[in-house]
Coordinates of C-alpha atoms in Angstrom, one line a residue:
Chain A
M1 CA 86.8 91.2 94.4
T2 CA 90.1 91.4 92.6
I3 CA 91.8 88.0 92.6
L4 CA 95.4 89.2 92.5
A5 CA 94.8 91.8 95.2
S6 CA 96.2 89.2 97.6
R7 CA 99.3 91.2 97.1
L8 CA 98.4 93.6 99.8
G9 CA 98.0 97.2 99.3
A10 CA 99.0 96.9 95.7
T11 CA 98.1 100.1 93.9
T12 CA 96.2 100.4 90.6
E13 CA 97.5 103.9 90.0
P14 CA 99.8 104.5 87.1
E15 CA 103.4 105.1 87.8
T16 CA 104.6 108.6 87.3
G17 CA 104.7 108.9 83.5
G18 CA 107.0 110.7 81.2
P19 CA 110.6 109.9 80.3
D20 CA 113.3 110.7 82.7
R21 CA 115.5 113.2 81.0
R22 CA 118.2 113.6 83.7
S23 CA 120.6 111.4 81.8
S24 CA 120.2 113.3 78.6
R25 CA 121.2 116.5 80.4
A26 CA 124.2 114.8 81.9
R27 CA 127.7 115.1 80.3
P28 CA 129.2 111.8 80.9
G29 CA 132.6 112.9 79.8
T30 CA 132.9 115.4 82.7
A31 CA 131.1 113.4 85.4
W32 CA 134.4 112.5 87.2
L33 CA 135.7 116.0 87.2
W34 CA 134.0 117.5 90.2
P35 CA 134.6 114.6 92.6
L36 CA 138.3 114.9 91.6
V37 CA 138.3 118.6 92.2
G38 CA 136.7 117.9 95.6
V39 CA 139.4 115.3 96.6
I40 CA 142.3 117.5 95.5
G41 CA 140.8 120.5 97.3
F42 CA 140.4 118.5 100.5
V43 CA 144.0 117.3 100.4
L44 CA 145.3 120.8 99.7
V45 CA 143.3 122.3 102.5
W46 CA 144.5 119.5 104.8
A47 CA 148.1 120.1 103.8
L48 CA 147.7 123.8 104.3
L49 CA 146.2 123.3 107.8
A50 CA 148.9 120.9 108.8
A51 CA 151.6 123.3 107.6
L52 CA 149.9 126.1 109.8
V53 CA 149.6 123.8 112.9
R54 CA 153.2 122.6 112.5
S55 CA 152.7 119.6 114.8
S56 CA 152.3 116.1 113.5
A57 CA 151.1 115.0 116.9
V58 CA 148.1 117.3 116.5
L59 CA 147.5 117.2 112.7
P60 CA 149.9 115.2 110.5
G61 CA 150.0 116.2 106.8
P62 CA 148.7 114.0 104.0
W63 CA 152.2 112.8 103.1
E64 CA 152.9 111.7 106.7
V65 CA 149.6 109.8 106.9
A66 CA 150.4 108.1 103.6
K67 CA 153.8 107.0 104.9
N68 CA 152.2 105.7 108.1
F69 CA 149.7 103.6 106.1
A70 CA 152.4 102.2 103.8
A71 CA 154.7 101.3 106.7
N72 CA 151.9 99.5 108.6
F73 CA 150.1 98.0 105.6
N74 CA 151.5 94.5 105.9
G75 CA 152.4 94.5 109.6
S76 CA 152.4 96.8 112.6
P77 CA 154.5 96.0 115.6
A78 CA 152.5 98.5 117.6
L79 CA 149.2 96.8 116.9
K80 CA 150.8 93.5 118.0
Y81 CA 152.1 95.1 121.2
L82 CA 148.6 96.7 121.8
G83 CA 147.0 93.2 121.8
L84 CA 145.2 92.9 118.5
D85 CA 144.7 89.5 117.1
V86 CA 145.4 90.9 113.6
T87 CA 148.5 93.1 113.4
S88 CA 148.5 94.6 109.9
Y89 CA 146.3 97.4 108.5
V90 CA 145.4 95.2 105.5
G91 CA 144.5 92.3 107.8
N92 CA 142.3 94.5 109.9
L93 CA 140.6 96.0 106.8
G94 CA 140.0 92.4 105.7
Y95 CA 138.6 91.4 109.1
T96 CA 136.2 94.3 109.2
G97 CA 135.3 94.0 105.5
S98 CA 134.6 90.3 105.6
I99 CA 132.2 90.6 108.5
V100 CA 130.5 93.6 106.9
L101 CA 130.2 92.1 103.4
S102 CA 129.1 88.6 104.5
G103 CA 126.6 89.9 107.1
W104 CA 125.2 92.5 104.7
L105 CA 124.9 89.9 101.9
I106 CA 123.1 87.4 104.0
G107 CA 120.9 90.1 105.5
A108 CA 120.2 91.4 102.0
V109 CA 119.0 88.0 100.8
I110 CA 116.8 87.6 103.9
G111 CA 115.5 91.2 103.5
V112 CA 114.6 90.9 99.8
V113 CA 112.8 87.5 100.2
T114 CA 111.0 88.6 103.3
G115 CA 110.2 92.1 101.9
L116 CA 108.6 90.7 98.7
A117 CA 106.8 87.9 100.6
S118 CA 105.4 90.4 103.1
A119 CA 104.1 92.6 100.3
R120 CA 102.1 89.6 99.0
T121 CA 101.1 87.7 102.1
Q122 CA 99.3 89.2 105.0
W123 CA 100.5 86.9 107.7
V124 CA 104.2 87.4 106.8
R125 CA 103.6 91.2 106.9
N126 CA 101.9 91.0 110.3
L127 CA 104.8 88.9 111.5
V128 CA 107.7 91.1 110.4
E129 CA 106.2 94.6 110.6
P130 CA 106.3 95.1 114.3
V131 CA 109.9 93.8 114.4
T132 CA 111.1 96.1 111.6
T133 CA 109.1 99.1 112.9
V134 CA 110.6 98.8 116.4
F135 CA 114.1 97.8 115.6
G136 CA 114.3 99.9 112.4
V137 CA 114.4 103.1 114.4
V138 CA 117.1 101.9 116.9
P139 CA 120.2 103.9 116.3
I140 CA 123.5 102.1 115.7
L141 CA 125.1 103.6 118.8
V142 CA 122.4 101.8 120.9
A143 CA 122.4 98.5 118.9
A144 CA 126.2 98.1 119.2
P145 CA 126.4 98.1 123.0
F146 CA 123.4 95.7 123.1
A147 CA 125.4 93.3 121.0
L148 CA 128.4 93.7 123.2
V149 CA 126.2 92.7 126.3
W150 CA 124.7 89.7 124.6
F151 CA 127.6 88.3 122.6
G152 CA 130.7 89.8 124.2
T153 CA 133.4 90.8 121.8
S154 CA 133.0 87.8 119.6
T155 CA 132.8 88.1 115.8
T156 CA 129.5 86.2 115.8
G157 CA 127.7 88.9 117.7
K158 CA 128.7 91.6 115.3
F159 CA 128.0 89.4 112.3
L160 CA 124.5 88.7 113.6
L161 CA 123.8 92.4 114.3
I162 CA 124.8 93.3 110.7
V163 CA 122.7 90.5 109.3
F164 CA 119.7 91.7 111.3
F165 CA 120.0 95.4 110.6
S166 CA 120.8 94.8 106.9
A167 CA 117.8 92.5 106.6
A168 CA 115.5 95.0 108.3
T169 CA 116.7 97.9 106.1
V170 CA 116.4 96.0 102.8
L171 CA 113.1 94.4 103.9
V172 CA 111.4 97.8 104.3
V173 CA 112.7 99.0 100.9
A174 CA 111.8 95.8 99.1
Q175 CA 108.3 95.7 100.7
S176 CA 107.6 99.4 99.8
A177 CA 108.8 98.9 96.2
A178 CA 106.6 95.8 95.8
L179 CA 103.6 97.5 97.3
A180 CA 104.1 100.5 95.0
L181 CA 104.1 98.3 91.9
P182 CA 100.8 98.8 90.1
L183 CA 98.8 95.6 90.2
R184 CA 98.1 95.6 86.5
Y185 CA 101.7 94.4 85.8
E186 CA 101.0 91.2 87.7
E187 CA 97.5 90.9 86.2
Y188 CA 99.0 91.3 82.8
A189 CA 101.5 88.5 83.5
A190 CA 98.6 86.3 84.9
T191 CA 96.6 86.7 81.7
L192 CA 99.7 85.6 79.7
G193 CA 99.7 82.4 81.7
G194 CA 102.3 83.3 84.4
G195 CA 101.7 81.5 87.7
S196 CA 102.4 82.8 91.1
S197 CA 106.1 82.0 91.2
A198 CA 106.7 83.1 87.6
R199 CA 105.0 86.5 88.4
L200 CA 107.2 86.9 91.4
R201 CA 110.4 86.1 89.5
R202 CA 109.6 87.8 86.2
V203 CA 107.5 90.8 87.4
V204 CA 107.7 91.7 91.1
F205 CA 111.5 91.0 91.5
P206 CA 112.7 92.8 88.3
A207 CA 110.3 95.6 88.7
T208 CA 111.5 96.3 92.2
L209 CA 115.1 95.5 91.7
T210 CA 116.5 99.0 91.1
T211 CA 114.7 100.4 94.2
T212 CA 115.8 97.4 96.2
L213 CA 119.4 97.8 95.1
T214 CA 119.3 101.4 96.3
G215 CA 118.2 100.0 99.7
L216 CA 121.1 97.6 99.6
R217 CA 123.5 100.5 99.2
A218 CA 122.0 102.2 102.2
A219 CA 122.2 99.0 104.2
L220 CA 125.8 98.5 103.2
G221 CA 126.7 102.0 104.4
Q222 CA 124.9 101.3 107.6
A223 CA 126.7 98.0 108.0
W224 CA 130.1 99.6 107.8
G225 CA 129.1 102.1 110.6
L226 CA 127.6 99.4 112.7
E227 CA 130.6 97.1 112.6
V228 CA 133.2 99.9 113.2
V229 CA 131.2 101.2 116.2
A230 CA 130.9 97.6 117.6
E231 CA 134.7 97.1 117.1
L232 CA 135.4 100.4 118.9
L233 CA 133.5 99.1 121.9
G234 CA 135.3 95.8 121.9
A235 CA 136.7 93.3 119.4
P236 CA 139.7 91.1 119.0
A237 CA 140.6 92.8 115.7
G238 CA 139.2 95.1 113.0
I239 CA 139.6 98.6 111.8
G240 CA 137.4 100.0 114.6
R241 CA 139.5 98.3 117.2
A242 CA 142.7 99.4 115.6
I243 CA 141.5 103.0 115.5
A244 CA 140.5 102.8 119.2
V245 CA 143.9 101.5 120.4
R246 CA 145.8 103.9 118.2
A247 CA 143.7 106.8 119.5
G248 CA 144.5 105.6 123.0
T249 CA 148.2 106.0 122.4
G250 CA 147.7 109.4 120.7
D251 CA 149.0 108.3 117.3
I252 CA 146.9 110.7 115.2
A253 CA 148.6 109.7 111.9
S254 CA 147.6 106.1 112.4
V255 CA 144.1 107.0 113.3
I256 CA 143.7 109.3 110.2
A257 CA 145.3 106.6 108.0
L258 CA 142.9 103.9 109.3
I259 CA 139.9 106.2 109.0
L260 CA 140.8 107.1 105.4
A261 CA 141.5 103.5 104.5
L262 CA 138.1 102.4 105.9
G263 CA 136.4 105.2 104.0
I264 CA 138.1 104.3 100.7
L265 CA 137.2 100.6 101.1
A266 CA 133.6 101.5 101.9
L267 CA 133.6 103.9 98.9
L268 CA 135.0 101.2 96.6
C269 CA 132.3 98.7 97.7
D270 CA 129.6 101.4 97.1
A271 CA 131.0 102.2 93.7
V272 CA 130.8 98.6 92.6
L273 CA 127.2 98.4 93.9
S274 CA 126.5 101.7 92.1
L275 CA 127.7 100.2 88.8
I276 CA 125.5 97.2 89.4
V277 CA 122.5 99.5 90.1
R278 CA 123.2 101.5 86.9
Q279 CA 123.3 98.2 84.9
F280 CA 119.9 97.1 86.1
A281 CA 118.4 100.6 85.9
Q282 CA 119.0 101.0 82.1
W283 CA 115.3 100.8 81.4
Q284 CA 114.8 103.9 83.6
T285 CA 117.8 105.9 82.6
D286 CA 118.7 105.2 79.0
K287 CA 118.3 108.5 77.1
E288 CA 115.6 109.2 74.5
P289 CA 116.2 107.8 71.1
S290 CA 117.2 110.6 68.7
Chain B
M1 CA 67.2 99.4 58.0
T2 CA 68.1 100.1 61.7
G3 CA 70.2 97.1 62.5
L4 CA 68.7 97.3 66.0
T5 CA 67.5 93.7 66.0
Q6 CA 68.3 91.1 68.6
T7 CA 70.6 88.5 67.3
E8 CA 70.0 84.9 67.8
A9 CA 73.3 84.5 69.5
T10 CA 71.7 83.1 72.6
T11 CA 69.5 80.6 70.8
G12 CA 70.8 79.7 67.4
Q13 CA 74.2 78.2 68.0
T14 CA 75.7 74.9 69.0
V15 CA 77.9 74.3 72.0
D16 CA 80.9 73.9 69.7
D17 CA 80.5 77.3 68.3
V18 CA 80.6 79.1 71.6
A19 CA 83.9 80.6 72.7
V20 CA 82.6 82.5 75.8
D21 CA 79.4 81.5 77.6
V22 CA 78.4 83.8 80.4
R23 CA 75.4 82.8 82.4
G24 CA 73.7 84.6 85.3
L25 CA 76.9 86.6 86.1
T26 CA 76.6 88.8 89.1
I27 CA 79.5 90.9 90.5
T28 CA 79.2 93.1 93.5
F29 CA 81.6 95.7 94.9
T30 CA 81.7 97.5 98.2
A31 CA 83.3 100.9 98.1
A32 CA 83.1 103.7 100.6
G33 CA 80.4 101.9 102.6
K34 CA 78.2 101.5 99.5
T35 CA 77.4 98.3 97.7
I36 CA 77.2 98.5 93.9
T37 CA 76.4 95.8 91.4
P38 CA 77.8 96.7 88.0
I39 CA 76.9 93.2 86.7
D40 CA 73.6 91.8 87.7
G41 CA 72.5 88.4 86.3
L42 CA 74.2 89.0 82.9
D43 CA 73.9 86.4 80.1
L44 CA 76.1 86.6 77.0
Q45 CA 77.4 84.1 74.4
V46 CA 80.2 84.9 72.0
R47 CA 80.9 82.6 69.0
R48 CA 84.3 81.4 68.0
G49 CA 86.1 83.9 65.8
E50 CA 83.6 86.6 66.5
L51 CA 84.6 90.2 67.3
V52 CA 82.2 91.6 69.8
C53 CA 82.3 95.2 71.0
I54 CA 80.9 95.9 74.4
L55 CA 79.7 99.5 74.2
G56 CA 78.6 101.9 76.8
P57 CA 79.3 104.9 78.9
S58 CA 81.5 104.7 82.1
G59 CA 80.2 102.7 85.0
Q60 CA 78.0 100.3 83.2
G61 CA 80.3 97.3 84.0
K62 CA 82.1 96.9 80.7
S63 CA 85.5 96.5 82.2
T64 CA 84.2 94.5 85.1
L65 CA 82.7 92.0 82.6
L66 CA 86.0 91.8 80.7
R67 CA 88.0 91.3 83.9
A68 CA 85.6 88.5 85.0
V69 CA 86.1 86.7 81.6
A70 CA 89.9 87.2 82.1
G71 CA 89.6 85.6 85.5
L72 CA 90.9 88.7 87.2
T73 CA 87.6 89.4 89.1
R74 CA 85.7 86.7 90.9
P75 CA 81.9 86.6 90.3
D76 CA 79.5 86.6 93.2
A77 CA 77.2 84.4 91.2
G78 CA 76.8 82.9 87.8
S79 CA 79.4 81.2 85.6
I80 CA 81.8 81.9 82.7
T81 CA 82.7 79.0 80.5
T82 CA 85.1 78.7 77.6
P83 CA 86.0 75.6 75.6
E84 CA 88.8 75.1 78.1
G85 CA 86.3 74.9 81.0
A86 CA 84.9 77.1 83.7
V87 CA 86.8 80.3 84.3
T88 CA 88.1 80.5 87.8
E89 CA 91.4 82.2 87.4
P90 CA 93.5 84.0 84.7
G91 CA 94.8 81.7 81.9
A92 CA 96.9 82.0 78.8
E93 CA 94.0 81.1 76.6
R94 CA 92.4 84.4 77.5
G95 CA 94.9 87.2 76.6
M96 CA 94.2 90.7 77.7
V97 CA 95.2 94.2 76.4
F98 CA 94.7 96.7 79.2
Q99 CA 93.6 100.3 79.0
Q100 CA 96.7 101.6 80.8
D101 CA 100.1 100.4 79.9
A102 CA 100.8 97.1 81.5
I103 CA 103.7 95.8 79.5
P104 CA 106.8 95.5 81.7
M105 CA 108.8 98.7 81.4
W106 CA 112.0 96.8 82.4
L107 CA 112.0 94.7 79.3
R108 CA 113.1 95.7 75.8
V109 CA 110.5 95.5 73.0
Q110 CA 111.7 92.1 71.8
D111 CA 111.6 90.6 75.3
N112 CA 108.2 92.2 75.9
V113 CA 106.7 90.5 72.8
A114 CA 108.2 87.2 73.9
F115 CA 107.1 87.7 77.6
G116 CA 104.1 85.4 77.5
P117 CA 105.9 82.3 76.1
K118 CA 108.8 82.9 78.4
L119 CA 106.5 83.1 81.4
R120 CA 105.0 79.8 80.4
G121 CA 108.4 78.2 79.9
V122 CA 108.0 77.7 76.1
P123 CA 111.3 76.8 74.4
R124 CA 112.8 79.8 72.5
A125 CA 112.9 77.9 69.3
E126 CA 109.2 77.5 69.4
Y127 CA 108.2 81.1 70.0
Q128 CA 111.0 83.1 68.3
P129 CA 109.7 82.9 64.7
T130 CA 106.2 84.0 65.8
V131 CA 107.7 86.8 67.9
D132 CA 110.0 88.0 65.0
H133 CA 107.0 87.9 62.6
L134 CA 104.8 89.9 65.0
I135 CA 107.4 92.5 65.7
E136 CA 107.7 93.1 62.0
E137 CA 104.0 93.0 61.5
V138 CA 103.3 95.8 64.0
G139 CA 106.2 97.9 62.5
L140 CA 108.6 97.8 65.4
D141 CA 111.5 96.0 63.8
E142 CA 113.8 98.9 64.2
W143 CA 112.8 99.3 67.8
R144 CA 113.4 95.8 69.0
R145 CA 116.0 96.9 71.5
A146 CA 114.2 100.0 72.7
W147 CA 112.8 100.2 76.2
P148 CA 109.0 100.9 76.4
R149 CA 109.8 104.3 78.1
Q150 CA 111.5 105.3 74.8
L151 CA 108.3 104.7 72.8
S152 CA 105.2 106.7 72.1
G153 CA 101.9 105.7 73.6
G154 CA 100.8 104.2 70.3
M155 CA 104.0 102.2 69.9
R156 CA 103.6 100.8 73.4
K157 CA 100.1 99.7 72.4
R158 CA 101.6 97.9 69.4
V159 CA 104.0 96.1 71.7
A160 CA 101.0 95.1 73.9
I161 CA 99.1 93.8 70.8
A162 CA 102.1 91.9 69.5
A163 CA 102.8 90.4 72.9
V164 CA 99.3 89.2 73.4
F165 CA 99.1 87.6 69.9
A166 CA 102.6 86.1 70.4
N167 CA 101.1 84.2 73.3
E168 CA 98.5 82.7 71.0
P169 CA 95.4 82.9 73.1
S170 CA 92.1 81.7 71.7
I171 CA 90.2 84.6 73.2
L172 CA 91.4 88.2 73.1
L173 CA 90.1 90.6 75.7
M174 CA 90.7 94.3 75.0
D175 CA 89.7 96.9 77.6
E176 CA 89.5 100.3 75.8
P177 CA 93.0 99.7 74.5
F178 CA 93.0 102.7 72.2
G179 CA 91.0 105.1 74.4
A180 CA 94.0 107.3 75.3
L181 CA 95.4 107.6 71.8
D182 CA 95.0 110.4 69.2
F183 CA 92.7 109.9 66.3
F184 CA 95.3 108.9 63.7
T185 CA 97.1 106.5 66.0
R186 CA 93.8 104.9 67.0
E187 CA 92.9 104.4 63.3
K188 CA 96.2 102.8 62.5
L189 CA 95.9 100.4 65.5
Q190 CA 92.3 99.6 64.7
G191 CA 93.5 98.6 61.2
L192 CA 96.4 96.5 62.7
L193 CA 94.0 94.7 65.1
L194 CA 91.6 93.9 62.2
Q195 CA 94.5 92.6 60.1
L196 CA 95.8 90.4 62.9
W197 CA 92.3 89.2 63.7
A198 CA 91.6 88.3 60.1
E199 CA 94.9 86.3 60.0
T200 CA 94.4 84.5 63.3
A201 CA 90.6 84.2 63.6
K202 CA 90.6 84.8 67.3
T203 CA 87.5 85.5 69.3
V204 CA 87.7 89.1 70.4
L205 CA 85.8 90.9 73.2
F206 CA 86.5 94.6 72.8
V207 CA 85.4 97.2 75.3
T208 CA 84.9 100.7 74.0
H209 CA 82.8 103.8 74.6
D210 CA 83.4 105.0 71.0
V211 CA 80.4 104.2 68.7
D212 CA 82.5 104.7 65.6
E213 CA 85.1 102.3 66.8
A214 CA 82.5 99.7 67.6
L215 CA 80.9 100.1 64.1
L216 CA 84.3 99.8 62.4
L217 CA 85.4 96.7 64.4
A218 CA 82.5 94.7 65.5
D219 CA 80.5 91.7 64.2
R220 CA 78.2 92.4 67.1
I221 CA 77.7 95.3 69.5
V222 CA 76.6 94.6 73.0
I223 CA 75.2 97.5 75.1
L224 CA 75.2 97.0 78.8
G225 CA 72.5 98.5 81.0
K226 CA 71.5 97.9 84.6
G227 CA 74.1 95.2 84.8
R228 CA 72.8 93.1 81.9
V229 CA 72.8 93.0 78.2
A230 CA 70.4 95.8 77.1
Q231 CA 71.0 95.5 73.4
D232 CA 72.7 92.8 71.3
I233 CA 73.1 94.1 67.8
T234 CA 74.5 92.5 64.7
V235 CA 76.5 95.0 62.6
P236 CA 75.2 94.5 59.1
F237 CA 78.1 96.1 57.1
A238 CA 80.4 94.1 55.0
R239 CA 84.2 94.0 55.6
P240 CA 86.5 95.7 55.0
R241 CA 84.9 98.8 56.4
G242 CA 86.6 102.0 55.6
D243 CA 86.0 105.7 55.6
D244 CA 82.9 105.3 53.5
L245 CA 81.2 103.9 56.6
R246 CA 81.1 107.4 57.9
S247 CA 79.0 108.6 55.0
D248 CA 77.0 105.4 54.5
P249 CA 73.3 106.3 55.3
A250 CA 72.6 103.0 57.0
A251 CA 75.7 103.4 59.2
I252 CA 74.8 107.0 60.0
E253 CA 71.3 105.8 61.0
L254 CA 72.7 103.0 63.1
R255 CA 75.2 105.3 64.7
Q256 CA 72.4 107.8 65.7
E257 CA 70.3 105.0 67.1
L258 CA 73.2 103.6 69.1
I259 CA 73.9 107.0 70.5
G260 CA 70.3 107.4 71.4
R261 CA 70.3 104.0 73.2
L262 CA 73.4 104.9 75.1
G263 CA 71.8 108.1 76.1
E264 CA 69.0 106.2 77.7
K265 CA 71.3 104.4 80.1

């Protein structure tokens, strides 16, 4: 009987050995080049298509969209007229972003704690697994109308929905990472005098951190989608709501500007998270000593 | 001289001398519907500062015994006692070096060596001099900031040895720690272990299937068979033992007899 095997399903198999040489093949100086080429290529193709279509009502060009965004950045009379509580693009970005980020953050904390706890304690696992299994496969397009029925168009409903789905996503990732951690790491810590909570803090948590952070990135991407879809269906403000009302009036330049602004904001958040992941993954990615 | 004489380990020592006292130990596993008993009523006493090698082929319960002494495997019957009391769970006084790499791969070498004291909340000022000394002693001073992934298998074992010594256990349990290493690396690490053991006078239980390793390291060699101590042999050679052990007629004779005994299991 293995005493520490109370961490259920823990494997005694060695992790895949051998150094990861991906980073040593990479050329960091040119890493930014291809994304830049992609963006420039996209803008050029877009401008070319807009020039061919010759109708800004159908496909406005990049410059026209940029002008629209700048003009409505701090305040948009049209949004006010169309009944949004928040009447600037930046305000609506902030509204959506604050719900997404706060809901995701709280969900992430719940997910990490529950995920690690469920990997170590049978009753916690029994408790959460049916819920995550059932709701984890529910598509966003189904979850968002459900929230609308239960909570109406209130901010609270969307916030809770994001908390729940972020927690469920992160929980599954954290639990899997903790279960895949070979048991000998915890046993080693135990023979050095590490108690249960010390092992959780100094072994299980750091060992699973990089995988969990990857799960957090996925959950954040999902949270943006969930919030915007929920706003499209009904909300007092937010980028999703602004896109819906602008689409209703046929203002394609505004729709494209808002979609791009949302995309760039989500991309920036992901980039920050990616930097954090890279920082914590140094032990897996630092290149071989020469 | 054969050396194959039973020691008086179980009879000729006082309670104060005993670092590990195993009595009537029985451990049973169930795997694939079958019940196996690798340890079946085993008795073993190890004196303070003694280096005992547990020798035997695979499946004779060597690692199971070591894990039980570490407190990682719970006995079905019997007891294990150390000067700190009955063993019921892992504890810092019984440090262990595992066969597979178990050092945290997410900690740099210097943090790995300090891992035990940090886990126990020891103030940095107390453990840092020992950690620095051990890093130097195991020859990893230039690799302090390296990640374990960046080290060779032998270097990772040196980290593991330094880490367990830095935690200052009174009993050191080593489960075939050098089994996966090449001959030359193994020789170097055996020398390093003997050096640290001589400096610290710790009690060492060392599991191996390598007869030459046991002859080089051990004060006593214990051979397990049918879940018990089948042979308990005092190694009669003076220290330091070097290459001449391989050509010493008495050592050759003892080696042959040990191999013969192991073949009977």
